[in-house]
Structures are given as C-alpha cells and as structure tokens.
mmCIF file with all atom_site columns, C-alpha atoms in Angstrom:
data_model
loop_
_atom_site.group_PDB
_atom_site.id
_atom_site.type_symbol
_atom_site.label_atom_id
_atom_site.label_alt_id
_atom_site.label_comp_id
_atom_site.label_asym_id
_atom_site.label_entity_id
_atom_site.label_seq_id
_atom_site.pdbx_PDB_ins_code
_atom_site.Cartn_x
_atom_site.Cartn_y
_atom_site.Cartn_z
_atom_site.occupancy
_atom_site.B_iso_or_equiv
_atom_site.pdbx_formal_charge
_atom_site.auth_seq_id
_atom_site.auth_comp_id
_atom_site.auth_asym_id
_atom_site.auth_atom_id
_atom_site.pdbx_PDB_model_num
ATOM 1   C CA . UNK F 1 1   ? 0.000   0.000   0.000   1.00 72.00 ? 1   UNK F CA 1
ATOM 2   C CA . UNK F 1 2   ? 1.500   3.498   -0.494  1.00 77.00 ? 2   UNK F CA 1
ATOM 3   C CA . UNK F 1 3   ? 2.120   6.480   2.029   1.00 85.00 ? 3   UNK F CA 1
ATOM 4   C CA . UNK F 1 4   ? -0.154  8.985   1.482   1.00 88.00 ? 4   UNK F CA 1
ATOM 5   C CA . UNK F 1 5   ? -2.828  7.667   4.248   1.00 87.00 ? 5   UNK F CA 1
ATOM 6   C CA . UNK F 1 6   ? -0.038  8.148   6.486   1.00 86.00 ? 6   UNK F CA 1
ATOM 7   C CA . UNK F 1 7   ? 1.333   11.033  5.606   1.00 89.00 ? 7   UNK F CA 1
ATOM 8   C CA . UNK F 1 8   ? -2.113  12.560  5.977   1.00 89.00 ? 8   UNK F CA 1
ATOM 9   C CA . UNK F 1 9   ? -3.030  11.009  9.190   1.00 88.00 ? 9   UNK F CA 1
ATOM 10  C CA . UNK F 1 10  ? 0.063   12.100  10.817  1.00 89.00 ? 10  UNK F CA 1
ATOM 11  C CA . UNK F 1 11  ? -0.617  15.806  10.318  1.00 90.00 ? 11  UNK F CA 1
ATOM 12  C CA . UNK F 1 12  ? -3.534  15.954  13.440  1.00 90.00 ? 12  UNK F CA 1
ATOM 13  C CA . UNK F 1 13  ? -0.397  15.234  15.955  1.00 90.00 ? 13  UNK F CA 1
ATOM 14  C CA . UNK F 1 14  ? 1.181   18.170  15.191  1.00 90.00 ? 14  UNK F CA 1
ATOM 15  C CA . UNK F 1 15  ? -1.586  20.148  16.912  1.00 89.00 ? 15  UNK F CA 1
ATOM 16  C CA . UNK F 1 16  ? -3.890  17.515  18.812  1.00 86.00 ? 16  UNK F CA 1
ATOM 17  C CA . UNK F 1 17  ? -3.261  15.587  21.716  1.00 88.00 ? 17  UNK F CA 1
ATOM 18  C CA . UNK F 1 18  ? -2.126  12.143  20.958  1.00 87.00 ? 18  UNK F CA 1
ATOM 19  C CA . UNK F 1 19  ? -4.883  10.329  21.404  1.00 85.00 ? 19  UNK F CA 1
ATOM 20  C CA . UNK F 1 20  ? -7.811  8.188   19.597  1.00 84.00 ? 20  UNK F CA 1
ATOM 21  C CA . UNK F 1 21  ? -9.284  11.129  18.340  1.00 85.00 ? 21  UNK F CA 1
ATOM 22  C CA . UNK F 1 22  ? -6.269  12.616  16.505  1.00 85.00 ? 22  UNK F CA 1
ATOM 23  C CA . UNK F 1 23  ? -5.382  9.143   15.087  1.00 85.00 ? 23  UNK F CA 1
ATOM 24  C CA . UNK F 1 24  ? -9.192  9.229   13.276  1.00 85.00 ? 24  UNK F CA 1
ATOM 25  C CA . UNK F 1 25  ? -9.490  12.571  12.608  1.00 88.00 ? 25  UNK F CA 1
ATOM 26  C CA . UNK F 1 26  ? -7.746  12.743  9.599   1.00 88.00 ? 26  UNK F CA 1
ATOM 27  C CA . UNK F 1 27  ? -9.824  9.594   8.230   1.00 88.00 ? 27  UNK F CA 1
ATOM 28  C CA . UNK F 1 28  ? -12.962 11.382  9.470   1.00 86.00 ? 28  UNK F CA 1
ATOM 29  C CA . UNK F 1 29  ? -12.372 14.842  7.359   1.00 89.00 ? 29  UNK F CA 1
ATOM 30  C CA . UNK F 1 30  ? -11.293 13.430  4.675   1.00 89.00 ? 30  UNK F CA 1
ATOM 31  C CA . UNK F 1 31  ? -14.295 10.376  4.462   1.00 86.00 ? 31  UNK F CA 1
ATOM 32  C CA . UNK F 1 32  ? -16.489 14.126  4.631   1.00 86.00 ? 32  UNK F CA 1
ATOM 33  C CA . UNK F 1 33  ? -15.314 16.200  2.757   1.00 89.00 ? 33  UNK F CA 1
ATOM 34  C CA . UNK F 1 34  ? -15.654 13.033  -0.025  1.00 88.00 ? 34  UNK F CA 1
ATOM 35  C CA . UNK F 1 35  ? -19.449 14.636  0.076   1.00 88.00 ? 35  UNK F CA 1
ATOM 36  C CA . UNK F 1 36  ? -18.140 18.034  -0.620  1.00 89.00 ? 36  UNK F CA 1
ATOM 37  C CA . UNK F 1 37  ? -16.519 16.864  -4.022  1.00 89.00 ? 37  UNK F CA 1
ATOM 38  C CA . UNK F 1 38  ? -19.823 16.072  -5.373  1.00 88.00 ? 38  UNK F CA 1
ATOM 39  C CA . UNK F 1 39  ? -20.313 19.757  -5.959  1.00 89.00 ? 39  UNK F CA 1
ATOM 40  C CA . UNK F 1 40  ? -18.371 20.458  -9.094  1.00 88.00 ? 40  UNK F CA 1
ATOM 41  C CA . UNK F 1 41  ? -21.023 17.796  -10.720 1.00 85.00 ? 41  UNK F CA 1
ATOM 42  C CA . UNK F 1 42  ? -24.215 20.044  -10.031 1.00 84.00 ? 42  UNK F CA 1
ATOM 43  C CA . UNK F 1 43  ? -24.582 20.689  -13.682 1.00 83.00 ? 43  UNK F CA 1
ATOM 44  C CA . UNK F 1 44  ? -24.634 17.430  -14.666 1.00 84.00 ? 44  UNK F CA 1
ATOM 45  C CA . UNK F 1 45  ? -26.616 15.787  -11.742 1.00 83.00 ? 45  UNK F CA 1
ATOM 46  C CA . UNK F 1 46  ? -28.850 18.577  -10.928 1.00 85.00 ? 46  UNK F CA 1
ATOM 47  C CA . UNK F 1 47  ? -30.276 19.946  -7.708  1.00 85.00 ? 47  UNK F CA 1
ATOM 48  C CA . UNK F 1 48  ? -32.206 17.186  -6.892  1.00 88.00 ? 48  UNK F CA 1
ATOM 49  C CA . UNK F 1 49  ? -29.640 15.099  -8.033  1.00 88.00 ? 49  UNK F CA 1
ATOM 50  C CA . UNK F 1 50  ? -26.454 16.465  -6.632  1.00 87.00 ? 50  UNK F CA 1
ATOM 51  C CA . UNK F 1 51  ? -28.716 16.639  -3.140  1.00 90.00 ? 51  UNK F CA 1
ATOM 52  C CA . UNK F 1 52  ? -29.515 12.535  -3.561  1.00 90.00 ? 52  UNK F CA 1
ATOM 53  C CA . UNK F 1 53  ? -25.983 11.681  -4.062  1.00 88.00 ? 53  UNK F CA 1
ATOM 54  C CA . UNK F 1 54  ? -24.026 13.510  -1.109  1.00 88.00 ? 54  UNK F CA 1
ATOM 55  C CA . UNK F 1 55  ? -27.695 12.158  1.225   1.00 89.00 ? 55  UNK F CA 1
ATOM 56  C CA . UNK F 1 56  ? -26.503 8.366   -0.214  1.00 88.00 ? 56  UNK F CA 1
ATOM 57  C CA . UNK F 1 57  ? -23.036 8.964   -0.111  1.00 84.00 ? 57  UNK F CA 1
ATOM 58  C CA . UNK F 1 58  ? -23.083 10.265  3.804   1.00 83.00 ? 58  UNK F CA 1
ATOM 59  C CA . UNK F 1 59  ? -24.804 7.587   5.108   1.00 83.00 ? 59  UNK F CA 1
ATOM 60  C CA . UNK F 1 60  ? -23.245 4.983   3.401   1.00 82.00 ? 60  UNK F CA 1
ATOM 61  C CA . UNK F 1 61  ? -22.306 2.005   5.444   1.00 81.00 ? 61  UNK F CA 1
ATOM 62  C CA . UNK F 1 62  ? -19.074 1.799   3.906   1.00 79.00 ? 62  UNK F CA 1
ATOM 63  C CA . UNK F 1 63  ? -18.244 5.297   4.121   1.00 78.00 ? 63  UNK F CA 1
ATOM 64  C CA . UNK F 1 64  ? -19.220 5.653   7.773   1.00 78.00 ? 64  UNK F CA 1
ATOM 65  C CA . UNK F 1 65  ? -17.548 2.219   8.678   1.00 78.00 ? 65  UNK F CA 1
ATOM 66  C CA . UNK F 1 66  ? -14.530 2.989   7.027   1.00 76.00 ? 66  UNK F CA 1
ATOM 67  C CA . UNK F 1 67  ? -14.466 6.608   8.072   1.00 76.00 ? 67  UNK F CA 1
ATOM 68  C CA . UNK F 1 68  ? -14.257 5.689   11.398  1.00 75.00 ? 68  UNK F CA 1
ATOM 69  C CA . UNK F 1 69  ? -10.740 3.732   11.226  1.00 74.00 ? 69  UNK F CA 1
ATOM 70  C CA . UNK F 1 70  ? -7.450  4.574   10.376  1.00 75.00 ? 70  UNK F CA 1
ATOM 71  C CA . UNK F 1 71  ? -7.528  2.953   7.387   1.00 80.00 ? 71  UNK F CA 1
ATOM 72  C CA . UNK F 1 72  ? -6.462  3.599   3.382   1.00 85.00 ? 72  UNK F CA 1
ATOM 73  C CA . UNK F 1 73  ? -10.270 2.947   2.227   1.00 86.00 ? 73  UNK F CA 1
ATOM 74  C CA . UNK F 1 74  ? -11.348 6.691   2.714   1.00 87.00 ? 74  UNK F CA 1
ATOM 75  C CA . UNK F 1 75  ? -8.702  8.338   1.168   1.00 90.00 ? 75  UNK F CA 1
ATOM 76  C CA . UNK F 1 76  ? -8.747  6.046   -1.794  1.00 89.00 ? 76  UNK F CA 1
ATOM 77  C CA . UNK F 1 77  ? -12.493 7.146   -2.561  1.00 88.00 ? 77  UNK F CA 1
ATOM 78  C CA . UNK F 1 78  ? -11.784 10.786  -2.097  1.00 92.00 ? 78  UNK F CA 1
ATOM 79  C CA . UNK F 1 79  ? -9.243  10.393  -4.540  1.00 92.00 ? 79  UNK F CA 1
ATOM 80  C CA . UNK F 1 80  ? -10.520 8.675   -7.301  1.00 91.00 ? 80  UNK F CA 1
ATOM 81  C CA . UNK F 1 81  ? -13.841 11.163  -6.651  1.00 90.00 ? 81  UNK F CA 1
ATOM 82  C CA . UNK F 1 82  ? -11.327 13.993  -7.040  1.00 93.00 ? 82  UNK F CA 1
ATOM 83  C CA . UNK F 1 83  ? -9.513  12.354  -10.159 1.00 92.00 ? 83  UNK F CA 1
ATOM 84  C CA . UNK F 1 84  ? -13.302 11.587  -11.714 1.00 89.00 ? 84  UNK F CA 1
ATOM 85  C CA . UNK F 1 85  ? -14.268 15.111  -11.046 1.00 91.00 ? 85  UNK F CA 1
ATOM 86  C CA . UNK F 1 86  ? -11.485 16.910  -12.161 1.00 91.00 ? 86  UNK F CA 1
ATOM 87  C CA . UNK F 1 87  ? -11.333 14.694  -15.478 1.00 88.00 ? 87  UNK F CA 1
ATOM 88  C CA . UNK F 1 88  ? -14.913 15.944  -15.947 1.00 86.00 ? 88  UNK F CA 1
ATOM 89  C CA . UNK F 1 89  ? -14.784 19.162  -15.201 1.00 88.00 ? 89  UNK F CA 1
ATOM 90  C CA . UNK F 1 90  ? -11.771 19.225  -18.275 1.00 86.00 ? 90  UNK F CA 1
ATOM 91  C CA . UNK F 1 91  ? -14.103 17.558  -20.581 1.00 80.00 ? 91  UNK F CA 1
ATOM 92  C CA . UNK F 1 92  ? -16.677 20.024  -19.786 1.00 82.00 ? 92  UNK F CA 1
ATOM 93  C CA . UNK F 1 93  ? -14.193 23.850  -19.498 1.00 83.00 ? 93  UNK F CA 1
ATOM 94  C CA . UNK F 1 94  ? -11.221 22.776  -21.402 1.00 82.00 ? 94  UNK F CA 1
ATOM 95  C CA . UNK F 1 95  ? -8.987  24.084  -18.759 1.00 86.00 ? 95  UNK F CA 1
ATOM 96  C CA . UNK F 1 96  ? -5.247  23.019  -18.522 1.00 87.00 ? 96  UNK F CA 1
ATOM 97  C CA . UNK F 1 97  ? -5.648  23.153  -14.650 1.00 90.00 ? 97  UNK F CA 1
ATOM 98  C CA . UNK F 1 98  ? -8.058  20.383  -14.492 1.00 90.00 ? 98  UNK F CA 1
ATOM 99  C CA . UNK F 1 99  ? -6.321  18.077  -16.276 1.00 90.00 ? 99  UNK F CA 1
ATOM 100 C CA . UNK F 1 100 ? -3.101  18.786  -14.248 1.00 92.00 ? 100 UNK F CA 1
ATOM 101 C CA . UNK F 1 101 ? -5.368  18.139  -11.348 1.00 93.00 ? 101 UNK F CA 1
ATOM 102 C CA . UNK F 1 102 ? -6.947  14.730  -12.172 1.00 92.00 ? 102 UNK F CA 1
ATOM 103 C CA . UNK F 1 103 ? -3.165  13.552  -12.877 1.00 92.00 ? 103 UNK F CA 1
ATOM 104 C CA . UNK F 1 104 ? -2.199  14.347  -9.099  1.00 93.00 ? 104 UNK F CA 1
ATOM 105 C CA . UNK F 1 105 ? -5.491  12.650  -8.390  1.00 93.00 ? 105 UNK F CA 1
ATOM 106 C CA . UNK F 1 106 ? -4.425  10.047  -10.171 1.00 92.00 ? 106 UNK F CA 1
ATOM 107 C CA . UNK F 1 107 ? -0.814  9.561   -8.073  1.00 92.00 ? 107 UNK F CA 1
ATOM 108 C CA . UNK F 1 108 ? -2.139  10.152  -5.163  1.00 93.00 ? 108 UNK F CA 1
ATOM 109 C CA . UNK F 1 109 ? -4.614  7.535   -5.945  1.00 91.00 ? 109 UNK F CA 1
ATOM 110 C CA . UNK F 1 110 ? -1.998  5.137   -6.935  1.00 88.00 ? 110 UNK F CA 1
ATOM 111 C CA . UNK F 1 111 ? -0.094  6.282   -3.660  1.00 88.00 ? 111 UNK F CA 1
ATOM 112 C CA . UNK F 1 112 ? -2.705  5.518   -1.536  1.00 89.00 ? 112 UNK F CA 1
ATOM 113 C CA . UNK F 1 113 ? -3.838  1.735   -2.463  1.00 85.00 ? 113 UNK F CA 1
ATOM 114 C CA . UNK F 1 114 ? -2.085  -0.542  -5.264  1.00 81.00 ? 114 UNK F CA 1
ATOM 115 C CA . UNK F 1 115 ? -6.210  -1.164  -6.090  1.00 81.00 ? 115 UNK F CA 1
ATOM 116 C CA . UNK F 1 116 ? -5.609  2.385   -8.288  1.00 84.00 ? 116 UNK F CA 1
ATOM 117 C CA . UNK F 1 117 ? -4.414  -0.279  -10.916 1.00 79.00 ? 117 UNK F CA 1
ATOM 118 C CA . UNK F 1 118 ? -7.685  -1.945  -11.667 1.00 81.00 ? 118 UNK F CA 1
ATOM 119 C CA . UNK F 1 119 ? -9.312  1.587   -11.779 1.00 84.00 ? 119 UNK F CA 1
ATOM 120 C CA . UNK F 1 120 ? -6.959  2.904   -14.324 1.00 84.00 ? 120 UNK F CA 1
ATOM 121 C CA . UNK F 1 121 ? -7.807  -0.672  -16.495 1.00 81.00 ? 121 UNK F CA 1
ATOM 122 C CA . UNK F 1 122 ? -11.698 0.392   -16.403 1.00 82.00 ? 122 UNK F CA 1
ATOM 123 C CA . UNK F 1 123 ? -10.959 4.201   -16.900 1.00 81.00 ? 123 UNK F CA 1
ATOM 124 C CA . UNK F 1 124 ? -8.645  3.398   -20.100 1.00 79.00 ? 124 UNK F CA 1
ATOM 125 C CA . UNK F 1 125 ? -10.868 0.562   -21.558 1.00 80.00 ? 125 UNK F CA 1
ATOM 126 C CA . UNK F 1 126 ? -14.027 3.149   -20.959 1.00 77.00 ? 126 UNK F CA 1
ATOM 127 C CA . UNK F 1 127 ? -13.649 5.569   -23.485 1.00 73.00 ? 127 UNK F CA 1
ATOM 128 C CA . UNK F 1 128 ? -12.106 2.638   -26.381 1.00 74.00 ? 128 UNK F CA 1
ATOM 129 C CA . UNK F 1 129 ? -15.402 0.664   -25.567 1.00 74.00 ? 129 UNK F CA 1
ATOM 130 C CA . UNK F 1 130 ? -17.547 3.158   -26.116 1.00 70.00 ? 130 UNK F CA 1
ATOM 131 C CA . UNK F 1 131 ? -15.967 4.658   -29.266 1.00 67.00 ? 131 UNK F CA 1
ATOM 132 C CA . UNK F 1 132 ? -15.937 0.969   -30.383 1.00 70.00 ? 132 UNK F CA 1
ATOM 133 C CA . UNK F 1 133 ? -19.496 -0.119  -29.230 1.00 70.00 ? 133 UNK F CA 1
ATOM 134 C CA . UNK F 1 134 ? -21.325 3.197   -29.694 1.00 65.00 ? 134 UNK F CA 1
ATOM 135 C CA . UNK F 1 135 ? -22.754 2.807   -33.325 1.00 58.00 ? 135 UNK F CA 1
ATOM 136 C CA . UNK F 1 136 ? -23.006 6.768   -33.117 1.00 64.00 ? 136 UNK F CA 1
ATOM 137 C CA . UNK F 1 137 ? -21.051 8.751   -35.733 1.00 68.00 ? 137 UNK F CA 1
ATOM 138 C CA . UNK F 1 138 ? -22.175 11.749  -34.141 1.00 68.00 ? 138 UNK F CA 1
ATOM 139 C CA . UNK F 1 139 ? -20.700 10.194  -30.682 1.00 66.00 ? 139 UNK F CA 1
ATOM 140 C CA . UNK F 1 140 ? -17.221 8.965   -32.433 1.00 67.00 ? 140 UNK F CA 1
ATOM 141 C CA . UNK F 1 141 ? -17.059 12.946  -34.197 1.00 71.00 ? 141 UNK F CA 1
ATOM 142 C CA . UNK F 1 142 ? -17.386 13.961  -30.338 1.00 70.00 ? 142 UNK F CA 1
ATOM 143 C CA . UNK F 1 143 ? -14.514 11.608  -29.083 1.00 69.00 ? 143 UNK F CA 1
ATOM 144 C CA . UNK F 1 144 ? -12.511 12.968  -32.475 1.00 70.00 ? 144 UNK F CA 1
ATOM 145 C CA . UNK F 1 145 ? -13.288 16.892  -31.711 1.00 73.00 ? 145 UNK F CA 1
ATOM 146 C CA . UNK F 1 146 ? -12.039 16.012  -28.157 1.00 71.00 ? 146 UNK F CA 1
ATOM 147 C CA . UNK F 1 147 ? -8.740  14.306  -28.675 1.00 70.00 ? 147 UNK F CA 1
ATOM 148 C CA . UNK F 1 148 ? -7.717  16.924  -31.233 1.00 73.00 ? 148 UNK F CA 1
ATOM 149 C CA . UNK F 1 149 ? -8.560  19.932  -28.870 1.00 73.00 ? 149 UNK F CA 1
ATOM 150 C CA . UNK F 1 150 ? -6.233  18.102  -26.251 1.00 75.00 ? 150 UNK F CA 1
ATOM 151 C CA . UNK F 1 151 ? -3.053  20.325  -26.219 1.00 76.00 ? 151 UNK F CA 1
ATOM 152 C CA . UNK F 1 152 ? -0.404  17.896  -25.926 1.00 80.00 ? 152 UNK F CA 1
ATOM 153 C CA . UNK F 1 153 ? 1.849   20.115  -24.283 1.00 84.00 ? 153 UNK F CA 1
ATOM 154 C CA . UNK F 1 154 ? -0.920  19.579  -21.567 1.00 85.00 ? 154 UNK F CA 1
ATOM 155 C CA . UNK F 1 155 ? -0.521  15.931  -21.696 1.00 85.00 ? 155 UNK F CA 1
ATOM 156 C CA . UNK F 1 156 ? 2.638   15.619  -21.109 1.00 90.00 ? 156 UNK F CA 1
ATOM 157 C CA . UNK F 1 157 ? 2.441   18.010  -18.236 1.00 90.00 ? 157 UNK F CA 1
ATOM 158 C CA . UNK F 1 158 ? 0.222   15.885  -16.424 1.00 89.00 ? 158 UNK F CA 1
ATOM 159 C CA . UNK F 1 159 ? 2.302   12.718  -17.438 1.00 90.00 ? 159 UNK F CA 1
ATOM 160 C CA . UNK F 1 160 ? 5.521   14.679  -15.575 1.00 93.00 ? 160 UNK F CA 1
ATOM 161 C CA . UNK F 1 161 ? 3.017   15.889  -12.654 1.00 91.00 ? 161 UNK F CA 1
ATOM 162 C CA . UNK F 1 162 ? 1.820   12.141  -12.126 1.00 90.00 ? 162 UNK F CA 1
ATOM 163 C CA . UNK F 1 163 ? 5.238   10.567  -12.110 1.00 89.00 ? 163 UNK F CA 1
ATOM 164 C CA . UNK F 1 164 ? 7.150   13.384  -10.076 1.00 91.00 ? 164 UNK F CA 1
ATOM 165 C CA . UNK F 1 165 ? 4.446   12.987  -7.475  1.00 90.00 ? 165 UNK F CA 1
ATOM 166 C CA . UNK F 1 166 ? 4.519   9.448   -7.637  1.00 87.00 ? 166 UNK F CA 1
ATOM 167 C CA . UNK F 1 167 ? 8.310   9.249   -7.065  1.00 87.00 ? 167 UNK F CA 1
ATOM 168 C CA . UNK F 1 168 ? 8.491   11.977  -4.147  1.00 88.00 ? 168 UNK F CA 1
ATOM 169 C CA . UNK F 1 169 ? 5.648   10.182  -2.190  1.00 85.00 ? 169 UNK F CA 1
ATOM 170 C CA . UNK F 1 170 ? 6.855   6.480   -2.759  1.00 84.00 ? 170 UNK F CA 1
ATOM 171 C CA . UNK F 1 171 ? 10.622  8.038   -1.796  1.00 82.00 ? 171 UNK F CA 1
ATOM 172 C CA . UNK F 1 172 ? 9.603   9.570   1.222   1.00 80.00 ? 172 UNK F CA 1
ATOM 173 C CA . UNK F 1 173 ? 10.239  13.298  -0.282  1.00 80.00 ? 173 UNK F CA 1
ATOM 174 C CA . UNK F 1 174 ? 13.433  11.319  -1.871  1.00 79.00 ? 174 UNK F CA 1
ATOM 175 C CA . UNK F 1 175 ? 15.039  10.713  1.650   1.00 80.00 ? 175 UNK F CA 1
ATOM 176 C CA . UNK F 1 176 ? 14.456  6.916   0.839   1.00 77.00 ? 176 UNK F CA 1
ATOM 177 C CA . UNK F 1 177 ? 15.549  6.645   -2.793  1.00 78.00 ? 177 UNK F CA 1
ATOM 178 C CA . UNK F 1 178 ? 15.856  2.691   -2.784  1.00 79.00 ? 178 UNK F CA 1
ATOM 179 C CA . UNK F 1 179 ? 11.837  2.685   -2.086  1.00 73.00 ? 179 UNK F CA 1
ATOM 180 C CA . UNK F 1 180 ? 11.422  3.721   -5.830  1.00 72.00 ? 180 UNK F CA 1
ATOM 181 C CA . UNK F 1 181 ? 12.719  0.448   -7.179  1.00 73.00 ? 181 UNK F CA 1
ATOM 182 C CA . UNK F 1 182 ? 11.102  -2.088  -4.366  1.00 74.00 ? 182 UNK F CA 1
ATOM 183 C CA . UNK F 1 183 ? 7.738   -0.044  -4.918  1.00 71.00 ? 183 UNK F CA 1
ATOM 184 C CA . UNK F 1 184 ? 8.232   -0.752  -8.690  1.00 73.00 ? 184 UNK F CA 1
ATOM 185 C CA . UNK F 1 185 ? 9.236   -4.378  -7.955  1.00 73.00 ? 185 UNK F CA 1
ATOM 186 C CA . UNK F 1 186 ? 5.956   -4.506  -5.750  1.00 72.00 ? 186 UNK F CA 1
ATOM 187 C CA . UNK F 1 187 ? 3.892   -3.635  -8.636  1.00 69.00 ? 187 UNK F CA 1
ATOM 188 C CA . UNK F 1 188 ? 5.251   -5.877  -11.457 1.00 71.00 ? 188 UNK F CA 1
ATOM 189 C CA . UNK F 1 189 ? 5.013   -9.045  -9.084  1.00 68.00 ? 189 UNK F CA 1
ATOM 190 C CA . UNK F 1 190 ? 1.297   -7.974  -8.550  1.00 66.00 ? 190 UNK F CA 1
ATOM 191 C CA . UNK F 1 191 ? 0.282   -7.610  -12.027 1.00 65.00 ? 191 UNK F CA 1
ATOM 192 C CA . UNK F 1 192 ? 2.500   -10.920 -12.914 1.00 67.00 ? 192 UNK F CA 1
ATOM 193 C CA . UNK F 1 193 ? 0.054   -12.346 -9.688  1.00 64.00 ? 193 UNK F CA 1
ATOM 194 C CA . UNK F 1 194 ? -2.673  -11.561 -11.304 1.00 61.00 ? 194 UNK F CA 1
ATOM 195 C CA . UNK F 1 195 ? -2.532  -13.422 -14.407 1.00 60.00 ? 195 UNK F CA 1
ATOM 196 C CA . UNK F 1 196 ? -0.097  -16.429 -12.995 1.00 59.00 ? 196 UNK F CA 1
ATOM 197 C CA . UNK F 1 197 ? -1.301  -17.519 -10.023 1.00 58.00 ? 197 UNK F CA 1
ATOM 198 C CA . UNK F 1 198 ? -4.532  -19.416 -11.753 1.00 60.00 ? 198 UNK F CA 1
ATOM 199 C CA . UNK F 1 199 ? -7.469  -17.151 -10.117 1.00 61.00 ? 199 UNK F CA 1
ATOM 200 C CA . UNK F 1 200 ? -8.090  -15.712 -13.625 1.00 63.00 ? 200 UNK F CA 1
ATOM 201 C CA . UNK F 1 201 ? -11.093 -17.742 -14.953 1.00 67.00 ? 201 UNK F CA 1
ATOM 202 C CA . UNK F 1 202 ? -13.243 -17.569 -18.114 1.00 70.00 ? 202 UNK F CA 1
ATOM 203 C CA . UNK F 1 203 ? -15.826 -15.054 -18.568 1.00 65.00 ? 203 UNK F CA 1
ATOM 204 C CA . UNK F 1 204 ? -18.976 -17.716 -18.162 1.00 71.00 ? 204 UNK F CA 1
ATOM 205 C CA . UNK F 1 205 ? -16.810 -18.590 -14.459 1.00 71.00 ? 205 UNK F CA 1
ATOM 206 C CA . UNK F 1 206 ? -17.988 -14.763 -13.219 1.00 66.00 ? 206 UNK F CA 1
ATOM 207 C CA . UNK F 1 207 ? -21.343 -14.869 -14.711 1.00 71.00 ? 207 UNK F CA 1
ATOM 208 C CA . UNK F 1 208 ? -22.579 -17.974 -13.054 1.00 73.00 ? 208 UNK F CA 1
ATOM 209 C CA . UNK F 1 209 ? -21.472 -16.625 -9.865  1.00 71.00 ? 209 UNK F CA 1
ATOM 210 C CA . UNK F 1 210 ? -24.577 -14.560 -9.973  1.00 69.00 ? 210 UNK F CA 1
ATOM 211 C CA . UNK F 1 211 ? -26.902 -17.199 -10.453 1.00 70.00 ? 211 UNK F CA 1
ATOM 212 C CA . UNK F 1 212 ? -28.258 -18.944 -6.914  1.00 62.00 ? 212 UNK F CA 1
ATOM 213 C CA . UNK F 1 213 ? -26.921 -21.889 -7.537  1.00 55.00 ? 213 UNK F CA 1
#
C-alpha cells in the first residue's frame, strides 16, 4: 500500500493531543469532505440530483464504517472522486488546470492503495469501448473533436506531474531513494500475480457466480 494515508493522518499530531481522536481525525475529514466533491457535478446531476448523491453517499455504510478507522479505504475514494471530477470538469471547461489536477489525483490515488491499478484498467478501456461499441457517428465525431482539442503540451504536463508525485511520495520526499525500485518491484510481481497464479477464470466462471446456484 503506499504512504499517502499516512502522511495525511500524521498531520492531526502536530496540533492535537495524541490520542484516539487525533489518530481518526484525519480519516474522518477526509471520508467528509468526499461529500463536498460532489459539488463540481451540479450541472450534470442537478439539484435534486447532486442533493440525492451527497444524502446516499453520507450515510453509506461503507463510508461511515470505514471513516471511522485509520484505514487507506477513505482516502482512496476521495481520490478517485477527485480524479473523476477533475477529469470531468476538463471535458466540460477545457482548462489546462483540471487536467493537471486529475493527474495528481491520479498519483495520489496510486499512492494511496495498489487497487488504483484496476481503476486505471476500467478508466482506459471506458472511453475505447464506447468509441468501439457506440454505433453513433455523431458520438465517435465527439470523441474525435475532443482528442484533437487536447493540447499535448498539456498531456505531457500531467504525465511529468503524475510521475514526479509518484516518485516523491513512494521516496519519502526522496530521503528513501531505494523505495522507488522495491515499490516498482511490488507492482510488477502484482500484475505478474494476477494473471499467474490461476485465479483468472473464463468469462462464463464470473457470470454464473450470480446465479443462486
């Protein structure tokens, strides 16, 4: 798992008591303030909308059982909400800032829980399954229009802002430079563990598991 949970969590101590409640209360803000990131998406969701998500999202059973521990689970959620929103929000102004923004989402995201890899699979197949599935020309225009306003310049910017990020956290603000290549090493053995250890079955093996049988 990476750092940036404990980073985080070890800010409270430098003006709280140590104590239960400054161990949690870094979890706690951050597992609330996951509500306040909904906000951005008002346009999109609507009043009524926007107001039914953060009401589902508070009470949550995850979200309050998790936000209770000092644990990776809430920050990992407030991240990849921040790296969703900010991706949106540059699909939707064309801003350079957002996209600079959902890139440090994205490390931090990758900092905070090795599960970041399974997210960035679905986020990266997304957009080539729909281009591929949608029958739309209109839609496929759309994608087209998009990926040629993309300034590339920009791109690469948030490639450099996800990898120097990556590399400070995962060094421990380079005072452990070593950590870079065992985090690395962590990360090939888990996707070669995925693939090699025989828990990868055939589509029809997942589908049947929803059957009551």
């Amino acid at each position: 798992h990476g750092f940036v949970p404990w980073y985080l969590s070890a800010i409270p101590f430098f003006f709280l008591p140590v104590g239960i409640f400054a161990l949690r209360f870094a979890v706690a803000f951050i597992g609330s303030a996951t509500v306040l990131l909904l906000w951005p998406l008002r346009k999109w969701l609507g009043s009524k909308g926007l107001l039914a998500a953060a009401l589902f999202l508070a009470v949550s059973p995850s979200m309050v059982y998790y936000s209770r521990h000092a644990s990776q689970y809430p920050f990992f959620v407030f991240f990849l909400l921040f790296s969703l929103v900010a991706a949106a929000l540059y699909l939707q102004t064309r801003k350079n800032r957002h996209m600079l923004l959902a890139a440090l989402g994205a490390a931090l995201l990758l900092t905070t829980h090795d599960l970041a890899l399974i997210f960035f699979g679905i986020a990266a197949s997304f957009p080539l399954l729909l281009y591929y599935l949608d029958f739309s020309e209109k839609s496929r225009n759309r994608m087209k229009e998009t990926a040629k306003k993309t300034s590339k310049k920009v791109v690469f910017a948030s490639i450099l802002v996800f990898l120097i990020a990556t590399a400070l956290i995962m060094s421990c603000f380079l005072s452990n430079i070593p950590a870079l290549e065992e985090y690395s090493a962590s990360i090939d053995f888990q996707l070669q563990k995925s693939f090699n250890t025989g828990h990868n079955k055939p589509f029809q093996y997942y589908a049947l598991t929803f059957l009551p049988i």
